[in-house]
Amino acid sequence: MTTKYIFFTGGVVSSVGKGVTAAALGRLLKERGISVAVQKLDPYINVDPGTMSPYQHGEVFVLDDGAETDLDLGHYERFIDNRLNRACNITTGQVYAEVISKERRGDYLGGTIQVIPHITNEIKHRIGMVTKTTNADVVLVEVGGTVGDIESLPFLESIRQLRSDLGRKNTMYIHVTWLPYISATDEIKTKPTQHSVRELRSIGITPDMIIARSDTPVDESLREKIALFCDVNKKAVVPMVTAPILYEVPLLLEKAGVGDYVLKRLHLQQTKEPDWRIWQQLVSETSCEKPSVCVALVGKYVELHDAYLSVRESLKHAALHNGVEVNIKWIHSAEVTPENAKELLSEVDGILVPGGFGSRGVEGKITAARYARENKIPYLGLCLGMQCMAIDFARHIFNDQTADSAEFNHSTKYPVINLMLEQRNITDMGGTMRLGLYPCKLLPGSKAALAYQSEHVEERHRHRFEFNNEYRKTFEEHGMLFSGVSPDEMLVEIAELKDHPFMVGTQFHPEFLSRPNRPHPLFMSFMDAICVQAEIEPVKLII
Ligand code: GLN
């Protein structure tokens, strides 16, 4: 079957949920038995977001193959429940790096290298790579940024060319725009949408569908107006009011008839009836009254919640399946001190320390781990969070406050966390960590094995430092269990405290594999422990 492509462009403003819309449409197609893959084209010149500050970019989402990608890839994986690969996120930086290295090799035989056709050909080649590596029937391609940005022009030109390369019945353009509400006159305005469609048409792309996002309901006359002014079939003008629950978006698109419209437009055959029961249940369970628990998330980028997007979603997935509502108390790690730890943490039901890099705020994270250990509060440490748990434990058993990770203190007497051997000679920062999926062997009977109900798992990693094996024996003698190790037993992957209701740290990032309908086992166990501690009878959602 010829692969079909759906291209998403953004109009008017950014942050209107283009990624979520693409992910949700992916789900609509998957529900109809059509295999899908999603790709994000990012216009920035970084090769990947791995070296960017989370303040700039939010979280870095890691895939099985170790690609460090845009956080939208997380939305795609959570909505369509497919494992994506490196080809699914490309940046201007990658495209130029490849074209320039080909030029240096002499591959272009003396030609003058230009945006059209050399850059656009490389972009088209990389769009084609998704089809080759995933075998998807439909590839949804999201162009990052907003129409009118200088940076995204080569991407837009490439997707424009793809219509003539592949034919109209194999390509579809969906433009996601924003309808502002003017309170003074109590009306919603379509003019910015008209302008952005005009801008899109000026570069040769005519949208086949407009998804018009707004915060307030959009009436029929506005829909007609957009259809008329933007020259789009009225059925293909889809107003999308901001959904209070993220996982409602596929249901709203379905209700608006988007799935059937797209199928018809692309001449696709549906092989099964969509079954929305799980999604409907997720939405109704989310909106109903439930007992609530509070989890402190102690991180250094807490001002920007997107820096911990997958962690937040994983907590929500696990809470929902336990029949509770989770309130996250965002605590800036730089503000946590031994003096105020009680004030900040005594009321919470659980403490989560997520991943991170660099020394800023790390003492606060170690203090949070100590508070959880001493007060027997359920604790989940993710990557750096596991390392902080180990540092605190070392300070406790050696009675020496200088025990540390070599990342923060080179000369510590107790480097309980050390640079991995294979990292010692690496000088480049980009894409050089221990990245992606690695197997992990679990200790039978441990909390981790109990959570997973399995003895072998595979999880996604992103780190340079590791637990220092010299301390394994002493730690074990004092009650820490290394319940997850690499198959050759050389690397600690999971550590847990024996004499504690739930104090578990993972060197990997379980948050990247949690799905709304299938919460991650460790987040589930963390939430179970929280519910027990908070004396809430867990009501498991059966789906
Ligand atoms: N900075 C730590 C390391 O590189 C932890 C990384 C992380 O939390 N992702 O090992």
Coordinates of C-alpha atoms in Angstrom, one line a residue, residues 130-447:
V130 CA 9.9 7.1 8.8
T131 CA 8.1 4.9 6.3
K132 CA 11.1 2.7 5.8
T133 CA 11.8 2.2 9.5
T134 CA 8.2 1.8 10.8
N135 CA 6.2 0.4 7.9
A136 CA 3.4 2.6 8.8
D137 CA 0.4 3.0 6.5
V138 CA 0.1 6.7 7.5
V139 CA 2.8 9.0 8.6
L140 CA 1.7 12.1 10.5
V141 CA 4.3 14.8 10.2
E142 CA 4.2 17.8 12.5
V143 CA 6.1 20.9 11.4
G144 CA 7.2 22.7 14.5
G145 CA 6.7 26.4 15.0
T146 CA 4.2 28.7 13.4
V147 CA 3.7 29.5 9.7
G148 CA 5.5 32.8 9.1
D149 CA 8.6 31.8 11.0
I150 CA 11.7 32.1 8.9
E151 CA 13.3 28.9 10.2
S152 CA 10.5 26.6 9.2
L153 CA 10.4 27.7 5.5
P154 CA 12.6 24.8 4.2
F155 CA 10.3 22.3 6.0
L156 CA 7.2 23.9 4.5
E157 CA 8.7 24.0 1.0
S158 CA 9.6 20.3 1.4
I159 CA 6.1 19.3 2.4
R160 CA 4.7 21.4 -0.4
Q161 CA 6.9 19.5 -2.9
L162 CA 5.7 16.2 -1.5
R163 CA 2.2 16.8 -2.7
S164 CA 3.4 16.8 -6.3
D165 CA 5.9 14.0 -5.6
L166 CA 3.2 11.7 -4.0
G167 CA -0.1 12.9 -5.3
R168 CA -3.1 14.6 -3.8
K169 CA -4.8 11.4 -2.7
N170 CA -1.7 10.4 -0.7
T171 CA -1.2 13.7 1.1
M172 CA -3.2 15.9 3.4
Y173 CA -2.5 19.2 5.1
I174 CA -4.0 20.1 8.4
H175 CA -3.6 23.6 9.7
V176 CA -4.0 24.1 13.5
T177 CA -4.9 27.6 14.4
W178 CA -6.1 29.7 17.3
L179 CA -9.3 31.7 17.6
P180 CA -8.8 34.5 20.1
Y181 CA -11.7 35.7 22.2
I182 CA -12.1 39.4 22.7
S183 CA -13.8 40.0 26.0
A184 CA -14.7 43.7 25.4
T185 CA -17.0 42.8 22.5
D186 CA -17.6 39.2 23.7
E187 CA -16.7 37.6 20.4
I188 CA -14.3 35.1 18.9
K189 CA -12.2 36.3 16.0
T190 CA -11.4 34.4 12.8
K191 CA -9.2 37.0 11.2
P192 CA -5.8 35.7 12.5
T193 CA -6.8 32.3 11.1
Q194 CA -7.6 33.8 7.7
H195 CA -4.2 35.6 7.7
S196 CA -2.3 32.5 8.6
V197 CA -4.0 30.5 5.9
R198 CA -3.2 33.2 3.4
E199 CA 0.4 33.0 4.5
L200 CA 0.4 29.3 4.1
R201 CA -1.1 29.6 0.6
S202 CA 1.5 32.2 -0.4
I203 CA 4.1 29.4 0.0
G204 CA 2.0 27.1 -2.1
I205 CA 0.2 25.0 0.6
T206 CA -3.6 24.9 0.6
P207 CA -4.9 23.3 3.8
D208 CA -7.4 20.4 3.5
M209 CA -8.5 20.8 7.0
I210 CA -8.4 23.6 9.7
I211 CA -8.5 22.7 13.3
A212 CA -9.5 25.9 15.0
R213 CA -8.6 25.8 18.7
S214 CA -10.3 28.1 21.1
D215 CA -11.0 28.5 24.8
T216 CA -14.7 29.1 24.3
P217 CA -17.3 27.2 22.2
V218 CA -17.4 28.2 18.5
D219 CA -20.8 28.5 16.8
E220 CA -21.8 27.3 13.4
S221 CA -21.6 30.7 11.7
L222 CA -17.9 31.1 12.6
R223 CA -17.3 27.7 11.1
E224 CA -19.0 28.7 7.9
K225 CA -17.0 31.9 7.9
I226 CA -13.7 30.1 8.2
A227 CA -14.7 27.7 5.5
L228 CA -15.7 30.5 3.1
F229 CA -12.7 32.7 3.7
C230 CA -10.1 30.0 3.8
D231 CA -11.6 27.9 1.0
V232 CA -11.9 24.7 3.0
N233 CA -14.8 22.3 3.0
K234 CA -17.1 23.2 5.9
K235 CA -16.9 19.6 7.2
A236 CA -13.2 20.0 7.4
V237 CA -13.3 23.1 9.6
V238 CA -13.1 21.6 13.1
P239 CA -13.5 23.8 16.1
M240 CA -11.7 22.4 19.1
V241 CA -12.4 23.9 22.4
T242 CA -9.7 23.5 25.0
A243 CA -10.2 20.1 26.7
P244 CA -9.8 20.1 30.5
I245 CA -8.6 16.5 30.2
L246 CA -5.8 15.8 27.7
Y247 CA -7.0 12.3 26.9
E248 CA -10.4 13.7 25.9
V249 CA -8.9 15.1 22.7
P250 CA -9.2 11.9 20.6
L251 CA -12.8 11.6 21.7
L252 CA -13.5 15.2 20.7
L253 CA -11.9 14.7 17.3
E254 CA -13.9 11.5 16.8
K255 CA -17.1 13.3 17.7
A256 CA -16.3 16.0 15.2
G257 CA -16.0 13.3 12.4
V258 CA -12.3 13.9 11.8
G259 CA -11.4 10.2 11.5
D260 CA -14.0 9.4 8.9
Y261 CA -13.2 12.6 7.0
V262 CA -9.5 11.8 6.8
L263 CA -10.1 8.2 5.8
K264 CA -12.3 9.3 2.9
R265 CA -9.9 12.1 1.9
L266 CA -6.9 9.8 1.8
H267 CA -8.8 6.8 0.3
L268 CA -8.0 4.6 3.2
Q269 CA -9.8 1.4 4.2
Q270 CA -10.9 1.0 7.8
T271 CA -10.2 -2.6 9.0
K272 CA -11.9 -2.3 12.4
E273 CA -14.5 -0.3 14.3
P274 CA -13.0 2.2 16.7
D275 CA -13.4 1.1 20.3
W276 CA -13.3 4.1 22.6
R277 CA -14.4 2.4 25.8
I278 CA -11.0 2.6 27.5
W279 CA -10.6 6.3 26.6
Q280 CA -14.1 7.1 27.7
Q281 CA -13.4 5.4 30.9
L282 CA -10.2 7.3 31.4
V283 CA -12.0 10.6 30.9
S284 CA -14.9 9.8 33.1
E285 CA -12.7 8.4 35.9
T286 CA -10.5 11.5 35.6
S287 CA -13.4 13.9 36.0
C288 CA -15.2 12.1 38.9
E289 CA -14.7 12.9 42.6
K290 CA -11.9 10.9 44.2
P291 CA -9.8 11.0 47.3
S292 CA -6.6 12.9 46.7
V293 CA -3.0 12.3 47.5
C294 CA -0.2 14.8 47.4
V295 CA 3.2 14.0 45.9
A296 CA 6.1 16.5 46.3
L297 CA 8.1 16.7 43.1
V298 CA 11.5 18.1 44.1
G299 CA 13.3 19.4 41.0
K300 CA 15.3 22.4 39.8
Y301 CA 13.1 23.3 36.8
V302 CA 9.8 23.2 38.6
E303 CA 8.9 26.7 37.3
L304 CA 8.4 25.0 33.9
H305 CA 6.2 22.0 34.5
D306 CA 6.9 20.8 30.9
A307 CA 10.4 20.0 32.1
Y308 CA 8.8 17.1 33.9
L309 CA 6.0 16.3 31.5
S310 CA 6.4 12.5 31.3
V311 CA 6.9 12.3 35.1
R312 CA 3.7 14.3 35.7
E313 CA 1.8 12.2 33.2
S314 CA 3.1 8.9 34.7
L315 CA 1.9 10.0 38.2
K316 CA -1.5 10.8 36.8
H317 CA -1.7 7.5 35.0
A318 CA -0.9 5.6 38.2
A319 CA -3.2 7.7 40.3
L320 CA -6.1 7.2 38.0
H321 CA -5.6 3.5 38.1
N322 CA -5.6 3.6 41.8
G323 CA -8.8 5.6 42.0
V324 CA -7.2 8.7 43.4
E325 CA -6.4 12.2 42.3
V326 CA -2.8 13.2 42.5
N327 CA -1.9 16.8 43.5
I328 CA 1.7 17.6 42.7
K329 CA 3.4 19.9 45.1
W330 CA 6.2 21.5 43.0
I331 CA 9.1 22.2 45.2
H332 CA 12.2 23.9 44.0
S333 CA 15.2 21.8 45.1
A334 CA 17.4 24.8 45.7
E335 CA 14.9 25.9 48.4
V336 CA 15.0 22.6 50.4
T337 CA 17.3 22.7 53.4
P338 CA 17.6 20.4 56.5
E339 CA 16.0 23.2 58.5
N340 CA 12.9 23.7 56.4
A341 CA 12.5 20.1 55.1
K342 CA 9.8 19.3 57.7
E343 CA 7.8 22.4 56.9
L344 CA 7.9 21.6 53.2
L345 CA 7.6 17.8 53.2
S346 CA 5.7 16.7 56.3
E347 CA 2.3 17.0 54.8
V348 CA 3.0 15.2 51.6
D349 CA 2.1 11.5 50.9
G350 CA 5.0 10.8 48.7
I351 CA 8.2 12.3 47.4
L352 CA 9.5 12.1 43.9
V353 CA 13.0 13.3 42.9
P354 CA 13.3 13.3 39.1
G355 CA 16.3 13.3 36.8
G356 CA 18.7 16.3 36.5
F357 CA 22.2 17.5 35.8
G358 CA 24.7 19.7 37.5
S359 CA 25.1 20.7 41.1
R360 CA 22.5 23.5 41.4
G361 CA 19.8 22.4 43.8
V362 CA 21.2 18.9 44.3
E363 CA 21.7 19.3 48.1
G364 CA 17.9 20.0 48.4
K365 CA 17.2 16.7 46.5
I366 CA 19.5 14.8 48.8
T367 CA 17.8 16.4 51.8
A368 CA 14.4 15.4 50.4
A369 CA 15.7 11.8 50.1
R370 CA 16.9 11.9 53.6
Y371 CA 13.5 13.2 54.8
A372 CA 11.8 10.4 53.0
R373 CA 14.1 7.8 54.4
E374 CA 13.9 9.0 58.0
N375 CA 10.2 9.6 58.0
K376 CA 9.3 6.5 56.0
I377 CA 7.5 8.5 53.3
P378 CA 7.2 6.7 50.0
Y379 CA 10.0 7.8 47.7
L380 CA 10.6 7.3 44.0
G381 CA 14.0 8.5 42.6
L382 CA 14.4 8.7 38.9
C383 CA 18.0 8.7 37.6
L384 CA 19.5 11.6 39.6
G385 CA 16.8 10.9 42.1
M386 CA 18.2 7.4 42.6
Q387 CA 21.7 8.8 42.8
C388 CA 20.6 11.3 45.5
M389 CA 19.0 8.4 47.4
A390 CA 22.4 6.6 47.3
I391 CA 24.3 9.8 48.4
D392 CA 22.0 10.3 51.4
F393 CA 22.4 6.7 52.4
A394 CA 26.2 6.9 52.2
R395 CA 26.2 10.1 54.3
H396 CA 24.1 8.2 56.8
I397 CA 26.0 5.0 57.0
F398 CA 29.5 6.5 56.9
N399 CA 28.3 9.4 59.1
D400 CA 30.1 11.7 56.7
Q401 CA 28.3 14.6 55.0
T402 CA 30.9 14.8 52.3
A403 CA 29.9 11.6 50.6
D404 CA 28.8 12.6 47.1
S405 CA 28.6 11.9 43.4
A406 CA 31.8 12.7 41.4
E407 CA 29.5 14.9 39.2
F408 CA 29.3 17.4 42.1
N409 CA 32.5 16.8 44.1
H410 CA 35.6 15.3 42.4
S411 CA 37.6 15.0 45.6
T412 CA 35.0 13.4 47.9
K413 CA 36.3 10.6 50.1
Y414 CA 33.1 8.6 49.3
P415 CA 32.3 8.9 45.5
V416 CA 29.3 6.6 45.8
I417 CA 28.2 7.8 42.3
N418 CA 31.0 7.8 39.7
L419 CA 31.5 8.5 36.1
M420 CA 30.9 5.4 34.0
L421 CA 34.0 3.8 32.6
E422 CA 33.0 4.3 29.0
Q423 CA 32.3 8.0 29.7
R424 CA 35.8 8.8 30.9
N425 CA 37.3 9.9 27.6
I426 CA 34.2 11.6 26.2
T427 CA 34.5 15.3 25.7
D428 CA 31.5 16.1 23.4
M429 CA 28.2 16.8 25.2
G430 CA 25.7 16.0 22.4
G431 CA 24.3 12.4 22.2
T432 CA 27.1 10.9 24.2
M433 CA 25.4 9.7 27.4
R434 CA 24.3 6.1 28.0
L435 CA 21.1 6.5 26.1
G436 CA 18.1 4.3 25.2
L437 CA 16.8 0.9 26.1
Y438 CA 18.9 -1.5 28.2
P439 CA 18.0 -4.8 29.8
C440 CA 17.7 -5.1 33.5
K441 CA 17.6 -8.2 35.7
L442 CA 15.4 -8.1 38.8
L443 CA 16.0 -9.7 42.1
P444 CA 13.1 -12.1 42.9
G445 CA 11.0 -11.1 45.8
S446 CA 12.2 -7.5 45.8
K447 CA 9.8 -4.6 45.6

